Coordinates of C-alpha atoms and ligand atoms in Angstrom, one line a residue:
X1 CA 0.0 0.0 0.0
X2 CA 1.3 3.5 -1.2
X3 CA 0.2 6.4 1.2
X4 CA 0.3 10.0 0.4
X5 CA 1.4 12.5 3.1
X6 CA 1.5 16.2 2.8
X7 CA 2.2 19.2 4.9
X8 CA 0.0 20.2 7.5
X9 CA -0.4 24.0 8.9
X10 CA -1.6 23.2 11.9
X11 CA -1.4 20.3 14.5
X12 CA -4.2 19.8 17.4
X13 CA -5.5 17.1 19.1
X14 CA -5.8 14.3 21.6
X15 CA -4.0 11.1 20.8
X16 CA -4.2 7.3 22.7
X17 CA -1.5 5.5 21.1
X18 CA -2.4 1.7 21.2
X19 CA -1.2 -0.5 24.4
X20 CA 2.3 -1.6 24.6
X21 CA 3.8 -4.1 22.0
X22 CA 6.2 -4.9 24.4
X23 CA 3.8 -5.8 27.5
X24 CA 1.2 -7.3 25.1
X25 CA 3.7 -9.9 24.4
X26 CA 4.5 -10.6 27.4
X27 CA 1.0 -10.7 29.4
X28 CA 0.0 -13.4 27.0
X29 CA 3.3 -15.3 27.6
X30 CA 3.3 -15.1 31.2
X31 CA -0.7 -15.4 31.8
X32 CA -0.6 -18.5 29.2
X33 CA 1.9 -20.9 31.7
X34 CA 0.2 -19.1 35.1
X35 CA -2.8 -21.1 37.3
X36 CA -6.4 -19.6 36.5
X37 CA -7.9 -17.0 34.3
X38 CA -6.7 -13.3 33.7
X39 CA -8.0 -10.3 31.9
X40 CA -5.9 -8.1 29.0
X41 CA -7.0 -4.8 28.7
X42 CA -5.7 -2.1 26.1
X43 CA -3.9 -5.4 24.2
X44 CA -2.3 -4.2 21.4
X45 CA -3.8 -6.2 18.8
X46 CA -1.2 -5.8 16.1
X47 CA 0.0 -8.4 13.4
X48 CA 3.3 -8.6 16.2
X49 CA 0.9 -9.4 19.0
X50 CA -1.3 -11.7 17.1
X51 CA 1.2 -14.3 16.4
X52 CA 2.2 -14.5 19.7
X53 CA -1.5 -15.0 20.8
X54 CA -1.2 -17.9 17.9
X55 CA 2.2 -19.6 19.1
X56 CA 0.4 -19.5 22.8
X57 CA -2.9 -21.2 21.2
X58 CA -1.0 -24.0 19.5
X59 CA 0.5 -24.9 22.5
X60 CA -2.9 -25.3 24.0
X61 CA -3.2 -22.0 25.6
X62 CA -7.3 -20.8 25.6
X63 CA -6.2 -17.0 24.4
X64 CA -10.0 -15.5 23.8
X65 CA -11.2 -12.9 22.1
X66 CA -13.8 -10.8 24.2
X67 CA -16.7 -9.8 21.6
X68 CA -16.8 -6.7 20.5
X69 CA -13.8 -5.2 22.1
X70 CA -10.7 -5.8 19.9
X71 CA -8.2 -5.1 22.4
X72 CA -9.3 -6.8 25.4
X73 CA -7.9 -10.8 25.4
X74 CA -8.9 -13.2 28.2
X75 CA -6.6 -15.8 28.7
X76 CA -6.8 -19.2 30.6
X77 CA -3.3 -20.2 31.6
X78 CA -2.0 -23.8 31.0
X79 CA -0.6 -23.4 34.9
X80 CA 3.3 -25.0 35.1
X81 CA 3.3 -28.1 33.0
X82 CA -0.1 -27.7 30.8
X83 CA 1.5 -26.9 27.3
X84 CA 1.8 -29.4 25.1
X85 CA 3.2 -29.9 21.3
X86 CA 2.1 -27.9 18.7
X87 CA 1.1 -29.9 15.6
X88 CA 3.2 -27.5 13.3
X89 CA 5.7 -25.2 13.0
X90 CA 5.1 -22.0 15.0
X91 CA 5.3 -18.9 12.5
X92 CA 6.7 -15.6 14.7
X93 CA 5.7 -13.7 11.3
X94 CA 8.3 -10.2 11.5
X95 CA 8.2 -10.1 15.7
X96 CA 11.4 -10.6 16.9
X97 CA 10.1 -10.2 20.7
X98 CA 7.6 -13.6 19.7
X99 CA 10.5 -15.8 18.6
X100 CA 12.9 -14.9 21.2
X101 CA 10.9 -15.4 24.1
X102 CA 9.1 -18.1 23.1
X103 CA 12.4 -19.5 22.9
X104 CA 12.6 -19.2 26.3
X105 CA 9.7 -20.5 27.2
X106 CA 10.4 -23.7 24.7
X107 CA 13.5 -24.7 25.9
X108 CA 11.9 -25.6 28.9
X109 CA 9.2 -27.7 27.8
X110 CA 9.4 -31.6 27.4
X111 CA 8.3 -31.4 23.7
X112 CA 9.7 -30.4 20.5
X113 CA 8.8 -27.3 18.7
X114 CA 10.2 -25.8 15.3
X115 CA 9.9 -22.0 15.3
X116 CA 9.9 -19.6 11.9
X117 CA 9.2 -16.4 10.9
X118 CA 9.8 -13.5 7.8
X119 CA 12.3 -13.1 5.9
X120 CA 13.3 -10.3 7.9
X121 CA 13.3 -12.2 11.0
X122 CA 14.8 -15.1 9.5
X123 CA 17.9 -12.9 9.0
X124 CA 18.1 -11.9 12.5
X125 CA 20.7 -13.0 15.3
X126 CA 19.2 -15.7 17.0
X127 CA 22.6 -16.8 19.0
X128 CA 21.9 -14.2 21.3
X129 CA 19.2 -17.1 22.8
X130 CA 20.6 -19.9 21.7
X131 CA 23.7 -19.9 23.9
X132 CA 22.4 -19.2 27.2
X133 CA 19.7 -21.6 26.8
X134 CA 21.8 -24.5 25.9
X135 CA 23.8 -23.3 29.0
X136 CA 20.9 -23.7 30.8
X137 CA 20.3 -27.5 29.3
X138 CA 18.1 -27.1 26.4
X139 CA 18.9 -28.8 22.7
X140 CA 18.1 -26.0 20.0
X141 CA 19.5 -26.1 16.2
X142 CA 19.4 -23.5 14.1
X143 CA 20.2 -22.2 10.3
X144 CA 23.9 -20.9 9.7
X145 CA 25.9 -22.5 12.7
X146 CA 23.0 -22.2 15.1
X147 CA 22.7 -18.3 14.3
X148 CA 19.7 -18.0 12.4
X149 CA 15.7 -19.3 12.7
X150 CA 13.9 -21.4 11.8
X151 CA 14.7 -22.8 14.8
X152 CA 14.2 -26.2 16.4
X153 CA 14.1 -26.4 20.3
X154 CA 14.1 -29.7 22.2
X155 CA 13.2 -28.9 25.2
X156 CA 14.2 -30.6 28.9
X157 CA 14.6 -29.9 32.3
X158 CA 17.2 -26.8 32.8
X159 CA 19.0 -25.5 35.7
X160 CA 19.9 -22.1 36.4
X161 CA 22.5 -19.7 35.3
X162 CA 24.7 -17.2 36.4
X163 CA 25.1 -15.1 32.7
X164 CA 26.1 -11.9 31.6
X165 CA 24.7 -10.7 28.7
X166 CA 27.2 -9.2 26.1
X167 CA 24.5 -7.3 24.7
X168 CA 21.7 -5.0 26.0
X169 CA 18.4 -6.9 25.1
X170 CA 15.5 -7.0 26.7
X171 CA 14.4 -9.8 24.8
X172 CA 17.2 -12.0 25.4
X173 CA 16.5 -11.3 29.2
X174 CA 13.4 -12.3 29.4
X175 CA 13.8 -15.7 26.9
X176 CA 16.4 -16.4 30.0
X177 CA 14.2 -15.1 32.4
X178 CA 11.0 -17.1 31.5
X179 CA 13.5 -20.2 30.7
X180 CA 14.1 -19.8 34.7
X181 CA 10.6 -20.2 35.9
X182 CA 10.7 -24.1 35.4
X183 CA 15.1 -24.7 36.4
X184 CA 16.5 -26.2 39.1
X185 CA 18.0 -23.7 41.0
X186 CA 18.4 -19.9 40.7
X187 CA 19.2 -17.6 37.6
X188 CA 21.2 -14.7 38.0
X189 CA 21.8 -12.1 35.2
X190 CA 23.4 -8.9 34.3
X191 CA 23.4 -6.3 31.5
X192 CA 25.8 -4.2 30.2
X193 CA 23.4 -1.6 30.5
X194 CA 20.0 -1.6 31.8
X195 CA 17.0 -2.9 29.4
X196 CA 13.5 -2.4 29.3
X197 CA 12.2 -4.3 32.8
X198 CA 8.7 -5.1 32.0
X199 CA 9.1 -8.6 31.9
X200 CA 10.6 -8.8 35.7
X201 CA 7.6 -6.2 36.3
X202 CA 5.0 -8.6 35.0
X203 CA 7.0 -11.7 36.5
X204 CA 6.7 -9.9 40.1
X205 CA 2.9 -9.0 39.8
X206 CA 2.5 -12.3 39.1
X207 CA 4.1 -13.8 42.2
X208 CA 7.4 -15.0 41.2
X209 CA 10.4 -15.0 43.6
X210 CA 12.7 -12.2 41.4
X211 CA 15.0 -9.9 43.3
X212 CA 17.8 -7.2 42.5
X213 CA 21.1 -8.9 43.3
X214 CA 24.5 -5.9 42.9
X215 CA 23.0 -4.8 39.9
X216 CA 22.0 -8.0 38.5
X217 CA 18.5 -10.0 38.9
X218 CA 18.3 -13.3 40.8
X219 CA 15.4 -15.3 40.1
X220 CA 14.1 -17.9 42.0
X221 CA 12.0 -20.3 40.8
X222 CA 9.0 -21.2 43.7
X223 CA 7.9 -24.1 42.4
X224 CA 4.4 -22.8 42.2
X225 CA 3.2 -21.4 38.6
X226 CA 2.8 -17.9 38.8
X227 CA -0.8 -16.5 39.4
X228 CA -2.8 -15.3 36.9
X229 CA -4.0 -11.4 37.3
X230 CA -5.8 -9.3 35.8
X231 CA -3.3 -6.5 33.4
X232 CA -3.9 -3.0 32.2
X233 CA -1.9 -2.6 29.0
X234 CA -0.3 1.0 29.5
X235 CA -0.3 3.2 25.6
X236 CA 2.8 2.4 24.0
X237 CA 5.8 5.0 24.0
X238 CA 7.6 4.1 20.9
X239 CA 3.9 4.7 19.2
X240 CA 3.4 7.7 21.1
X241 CA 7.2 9.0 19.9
X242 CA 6.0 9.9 16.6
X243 CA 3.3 12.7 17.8
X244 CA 6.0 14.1 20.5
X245 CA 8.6 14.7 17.6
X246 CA 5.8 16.1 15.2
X247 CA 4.5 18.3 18.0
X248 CA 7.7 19.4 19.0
X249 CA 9.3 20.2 15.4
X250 CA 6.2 21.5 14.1
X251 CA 5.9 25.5 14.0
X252 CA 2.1 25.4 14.8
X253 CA 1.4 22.1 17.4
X254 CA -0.1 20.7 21.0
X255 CA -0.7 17.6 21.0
X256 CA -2.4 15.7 24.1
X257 CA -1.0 11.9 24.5
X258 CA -3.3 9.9 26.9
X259 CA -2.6 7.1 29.4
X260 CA 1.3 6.2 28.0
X261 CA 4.4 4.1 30.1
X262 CA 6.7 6.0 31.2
X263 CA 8.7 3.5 32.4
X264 CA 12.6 4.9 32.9
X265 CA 13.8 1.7 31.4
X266 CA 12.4 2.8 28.2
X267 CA 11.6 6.4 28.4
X268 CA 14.8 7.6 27.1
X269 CA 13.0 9.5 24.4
X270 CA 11.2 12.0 26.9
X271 CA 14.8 12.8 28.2
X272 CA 16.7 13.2 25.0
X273 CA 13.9 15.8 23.7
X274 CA 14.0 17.6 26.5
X275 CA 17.6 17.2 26.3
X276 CA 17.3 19.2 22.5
X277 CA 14.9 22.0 23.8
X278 CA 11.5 20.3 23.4
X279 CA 8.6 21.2 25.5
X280 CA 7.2 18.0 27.1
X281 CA 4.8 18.3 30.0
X282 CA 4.4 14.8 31.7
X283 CA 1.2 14.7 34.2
X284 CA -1.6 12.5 35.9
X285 CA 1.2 9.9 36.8
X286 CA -0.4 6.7 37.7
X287 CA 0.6 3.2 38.3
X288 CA -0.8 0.3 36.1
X289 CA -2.6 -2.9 37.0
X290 CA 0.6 -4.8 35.9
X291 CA 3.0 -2.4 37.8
X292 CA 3.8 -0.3 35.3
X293 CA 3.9 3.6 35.8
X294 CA 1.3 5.4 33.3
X295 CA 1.4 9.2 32.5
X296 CA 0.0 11.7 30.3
X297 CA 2.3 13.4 28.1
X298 CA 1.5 17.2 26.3
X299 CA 4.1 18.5 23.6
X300 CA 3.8 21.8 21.9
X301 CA 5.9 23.5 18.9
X302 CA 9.7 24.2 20.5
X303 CA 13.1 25.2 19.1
X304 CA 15.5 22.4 19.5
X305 CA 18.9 21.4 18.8
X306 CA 21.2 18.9 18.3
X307 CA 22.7 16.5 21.0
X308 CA 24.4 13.5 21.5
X309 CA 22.7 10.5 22.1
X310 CA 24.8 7.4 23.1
X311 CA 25.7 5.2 26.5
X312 CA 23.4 4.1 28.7
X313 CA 20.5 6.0 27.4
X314 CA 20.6 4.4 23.6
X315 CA 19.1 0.9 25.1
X316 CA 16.1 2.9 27.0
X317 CA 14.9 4.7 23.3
X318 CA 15.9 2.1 20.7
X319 CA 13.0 1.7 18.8
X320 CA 12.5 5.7 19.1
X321 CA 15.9 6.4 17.4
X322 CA 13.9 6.2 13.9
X323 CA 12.1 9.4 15.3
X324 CA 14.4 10.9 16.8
X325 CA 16.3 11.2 13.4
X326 CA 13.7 13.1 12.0
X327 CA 13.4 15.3 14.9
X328 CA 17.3 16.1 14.8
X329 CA 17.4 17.2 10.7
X330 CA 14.9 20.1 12.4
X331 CA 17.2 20.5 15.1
X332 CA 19.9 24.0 15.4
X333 CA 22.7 22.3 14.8
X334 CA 24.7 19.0 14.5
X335 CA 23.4 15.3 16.4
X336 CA 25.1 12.7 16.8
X337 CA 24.0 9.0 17.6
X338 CA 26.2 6.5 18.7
X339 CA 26.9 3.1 20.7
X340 CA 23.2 2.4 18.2
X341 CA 24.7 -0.9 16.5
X342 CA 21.7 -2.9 17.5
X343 CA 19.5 -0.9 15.2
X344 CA 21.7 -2.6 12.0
X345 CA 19.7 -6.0 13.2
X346 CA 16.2 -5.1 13.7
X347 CA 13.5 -5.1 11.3
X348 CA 15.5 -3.4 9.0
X349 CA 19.4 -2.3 9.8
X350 CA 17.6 0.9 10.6
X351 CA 21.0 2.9 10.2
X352 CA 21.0 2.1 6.3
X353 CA 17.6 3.2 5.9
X354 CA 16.8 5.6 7.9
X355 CA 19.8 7.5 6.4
X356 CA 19.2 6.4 2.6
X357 CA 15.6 7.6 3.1
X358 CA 15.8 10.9 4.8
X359 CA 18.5 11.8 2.4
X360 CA 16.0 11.9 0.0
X361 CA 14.0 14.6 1.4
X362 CA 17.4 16.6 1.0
X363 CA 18.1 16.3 4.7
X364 CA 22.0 16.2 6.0
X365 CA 23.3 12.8 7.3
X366 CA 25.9 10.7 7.3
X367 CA 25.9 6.8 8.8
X368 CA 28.6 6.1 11.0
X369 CA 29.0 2.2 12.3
X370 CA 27.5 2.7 15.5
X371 CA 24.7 5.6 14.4
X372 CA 24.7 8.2 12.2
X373 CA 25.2 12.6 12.8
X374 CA 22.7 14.7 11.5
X375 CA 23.0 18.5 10.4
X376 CA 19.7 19.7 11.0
X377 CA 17.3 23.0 10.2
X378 CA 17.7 22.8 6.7
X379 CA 14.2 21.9 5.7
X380 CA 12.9 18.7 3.5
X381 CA 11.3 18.5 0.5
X382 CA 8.3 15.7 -0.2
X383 CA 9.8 12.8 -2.0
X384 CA 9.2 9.1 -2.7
X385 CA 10.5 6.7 -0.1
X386 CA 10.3 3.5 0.8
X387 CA 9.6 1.8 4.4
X388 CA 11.4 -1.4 3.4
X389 CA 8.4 -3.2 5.3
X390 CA 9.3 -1.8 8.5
X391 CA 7.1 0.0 10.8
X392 CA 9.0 2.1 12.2
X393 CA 10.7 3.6 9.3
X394 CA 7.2 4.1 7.7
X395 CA 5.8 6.3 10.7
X396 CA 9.3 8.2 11.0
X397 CA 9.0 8.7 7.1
X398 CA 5.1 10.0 7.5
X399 CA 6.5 13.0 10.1
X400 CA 8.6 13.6 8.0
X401 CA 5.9 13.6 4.9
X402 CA 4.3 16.2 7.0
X403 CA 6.7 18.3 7.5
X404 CA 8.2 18.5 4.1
X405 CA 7.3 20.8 1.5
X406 CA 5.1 19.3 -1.3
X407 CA 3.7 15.8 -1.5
X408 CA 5.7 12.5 -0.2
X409 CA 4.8 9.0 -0.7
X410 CA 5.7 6.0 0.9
X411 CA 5.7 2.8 -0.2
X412 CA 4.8 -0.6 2.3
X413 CA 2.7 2.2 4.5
X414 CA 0.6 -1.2 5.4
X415 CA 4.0 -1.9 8.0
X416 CA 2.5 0.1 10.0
X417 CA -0.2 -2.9 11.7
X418 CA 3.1 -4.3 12.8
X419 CA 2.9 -1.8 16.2
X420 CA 0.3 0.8 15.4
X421 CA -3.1 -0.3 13.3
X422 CA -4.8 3.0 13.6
X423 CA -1.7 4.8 12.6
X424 CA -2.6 6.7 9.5
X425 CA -6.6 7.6 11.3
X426 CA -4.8 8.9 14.0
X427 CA -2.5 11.1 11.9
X428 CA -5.4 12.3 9.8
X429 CA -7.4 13.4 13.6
X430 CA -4.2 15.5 14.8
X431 CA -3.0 16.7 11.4
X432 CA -6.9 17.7 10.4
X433 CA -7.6 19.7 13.1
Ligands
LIG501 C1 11.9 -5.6 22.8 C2 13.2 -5.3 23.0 C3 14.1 -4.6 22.1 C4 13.3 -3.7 21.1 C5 12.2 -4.5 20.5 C6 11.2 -5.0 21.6 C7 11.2 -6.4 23.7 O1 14.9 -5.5 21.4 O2 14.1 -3.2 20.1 O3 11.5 -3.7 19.6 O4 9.9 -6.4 23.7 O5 11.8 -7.0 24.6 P1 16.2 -6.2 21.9 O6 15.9 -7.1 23.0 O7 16.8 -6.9 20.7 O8 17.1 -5.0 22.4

């Protein structure tokens, strides 16, 4: 699908992003293997989302839909050993958090499963699992040396590790983490630098025996399956990251974004705009059922300009670093990204692309190994790009459509239901009014 974006005088309006991809994924993980029946409300239901819900079902997992309300799930949990072999191969589609932590969760289960997805997951590093799970006792082959999926996992009984991960990945975490549930004996783990937490978040509403240990986590396992509770999906921050840097670069903006996680772990974005100039306000802090804390976020029209962005902070605003990229080529100045080498192995290698495609709206940027450096304020022109099939780069593109002078189109616009389904409405509301 080919959408056509143009400039917009004005910006207005309320926005609620859809609930967390992340904490989608990982209520219907954690509720599917807990004792009794829990609630999902605000569920993302994106394609991501909805093959986990699948890989959950055909392992005998009741995941149901509640009529007439698309993004509330009910799910009956299996309890500890109530999974059993799916008939075929589980298909992860494009969602790297699916495969990975149903890897986890796999690895422990006396049954074997083969595991696929896209060809853009098919491509990505699947080692990063692999090798602490067969530290931990589980059998799992893959493509290429054990690098690449489809994956088969053989699952037994584990024991528990003491691991330091060589990357920052929140995925790999939890695959480990959830792994640990059902080992002998307790996990510990450390990060070079902190990831998003919401798995140990969900992990601790749900009763299991997880503690911080110099830095590190130490789980537990209790020997009971966790307990199934009812979870309030909080709106999802890397969705709500393309209205902050639209209302924020925009001349003539104020945008409203309702009921979003503002989880430190993975609210880096909020600190590097403010960090560039941006007004944010952040109010009517709550905390989620699911122990997440929830906020409302306003942005209006501000002056910004360019900062570094590397360290610690790059692993807490990842997935935003397609966004922030646009923001920065509006920016007063020169940004610089670095320590970003992950983003080569997501969807797309988002340093390749996000460059080759914002060049092409005459904006200044060069890639570097680890990032890129921006010159900003010198104004884009519409043009015809491409979003390679990735969601993010599509959204990124679209601010960038609407800030350009003259018309842009982008190609694969559909790669938007990946994370956001209402993406293009929800443009139209704030850019219409
Ligand atoms: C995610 C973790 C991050 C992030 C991805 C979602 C998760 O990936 O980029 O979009 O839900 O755990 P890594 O674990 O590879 O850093």
């Amino acid at each position: 699908m080919q959408k056509r974006v143009l400039a917009r005088p004005r910006i207005r309006g309320i926005v609620n992003p859809p609930g967390d991809k992340s904490i989608s994924h990982r209520a219907l993980i954690l509720s599917g293997i807990a004792a009794g029946k829990a609630r999902i409300s605000n569920f993302l239901p994106s394609d991501d989302c909805v093959r986990t819900a699948e890989c959950m079902r055909a392992l005998g997992v009741a995941v149901m839909p509640v009529p007439g309300d698309l993004t509330t799930v009910e799910v009956v949990g299996a309890g500890a050993n109530g999974l059993h072999e799916p008939g075929n191969v589980l298909d992860a589609g494009n969602s790297g958090t699916s495969l990975r932590l149903m890897a986890g969760l796999l690895a422990a289960q006396p049954f074997l499963t083969l595991i696929t997805g896209d060809a853009s997951l098919r491509s990505r590093p699947m080692a990063r699992v692999i090798e602490p799970l067969t530290l931990m006792g589980a059998s799992i082959w893959g493509r290429k040396g054990n690098t690449l999926a489809p994956l088969a996992i053989k699952g037994s009984r584990l024991h528990g590790i003491d691991y330091s991960l060589p990357v920052a990945s929140a995925q790999v975490k939890s695959a480990i983490l959830i792994a640990s549930l059902f080992a002998d004996g307790q996990t510990l783990l450390r990060e070079p630098a902190q990831s998003r937490d919401h798995t140990e978040r969900l992990l601790k509403w749900m009763g299991a025996r997880l503690s911080e240990d110099n830095g590190g986590i130490r789980l537990e396992p209790t020997g009971k399956p966790l307990l199934a509770r009812d979870i309030v999906v909080p709106g999802d921050i890397s969705s709500a990251a393309y209205w902050m840097v639209l209302g924020a670069i925009h001349p003539d903006a104020s945008i409203e974004i309702k009921g979003i996680g503002v989880n430190p772990t993975r609210s880096g974005i909020l600190e590097a705009l403010r960090k560039m100039g941006a007004t944010i306000r952040i109010g009517n802090r709550r905390t989620s059922e699911g122990n997440e804390p929830v906020a409302d976020i306003t942005v209006e029209s501000s002056e910004i300009t360019g900062v570094e962005i590397g360290g610690e902070l790059v692993p807490r605003l990842i997935d935003e670093i397609p966004a922030l990229a646009v923001a920065a080529c509006f920016a007063r100045g020169t940004t610089v990204i670095r320590d970003a080498g992950e983003l080569r192995v997501k969807e797309t290698d988002r340093i390749k692309y996000l460059v080759q495609e914002l060049r092409k709206f005459g904006a200044h940027l060069e890639e570097t190994a680890d990032g890129m450096v921006i010159e900003g304020a010198a104004g884009l022109s519409g043009t015809h790009c491409h979003s390679y099939e990735d969601h993010r780069l599509a959204m990124a593109l679209a601010v960038a459509g609407l800030m350009a002078e003259g018309e842009t189109l982008i190609e694969s616009a559909e790669a938007v239901n990946v994370s956001y389904p209402a993406f293009w409405q929800d443009l139209e509301r704030v850019a219409a009014s």
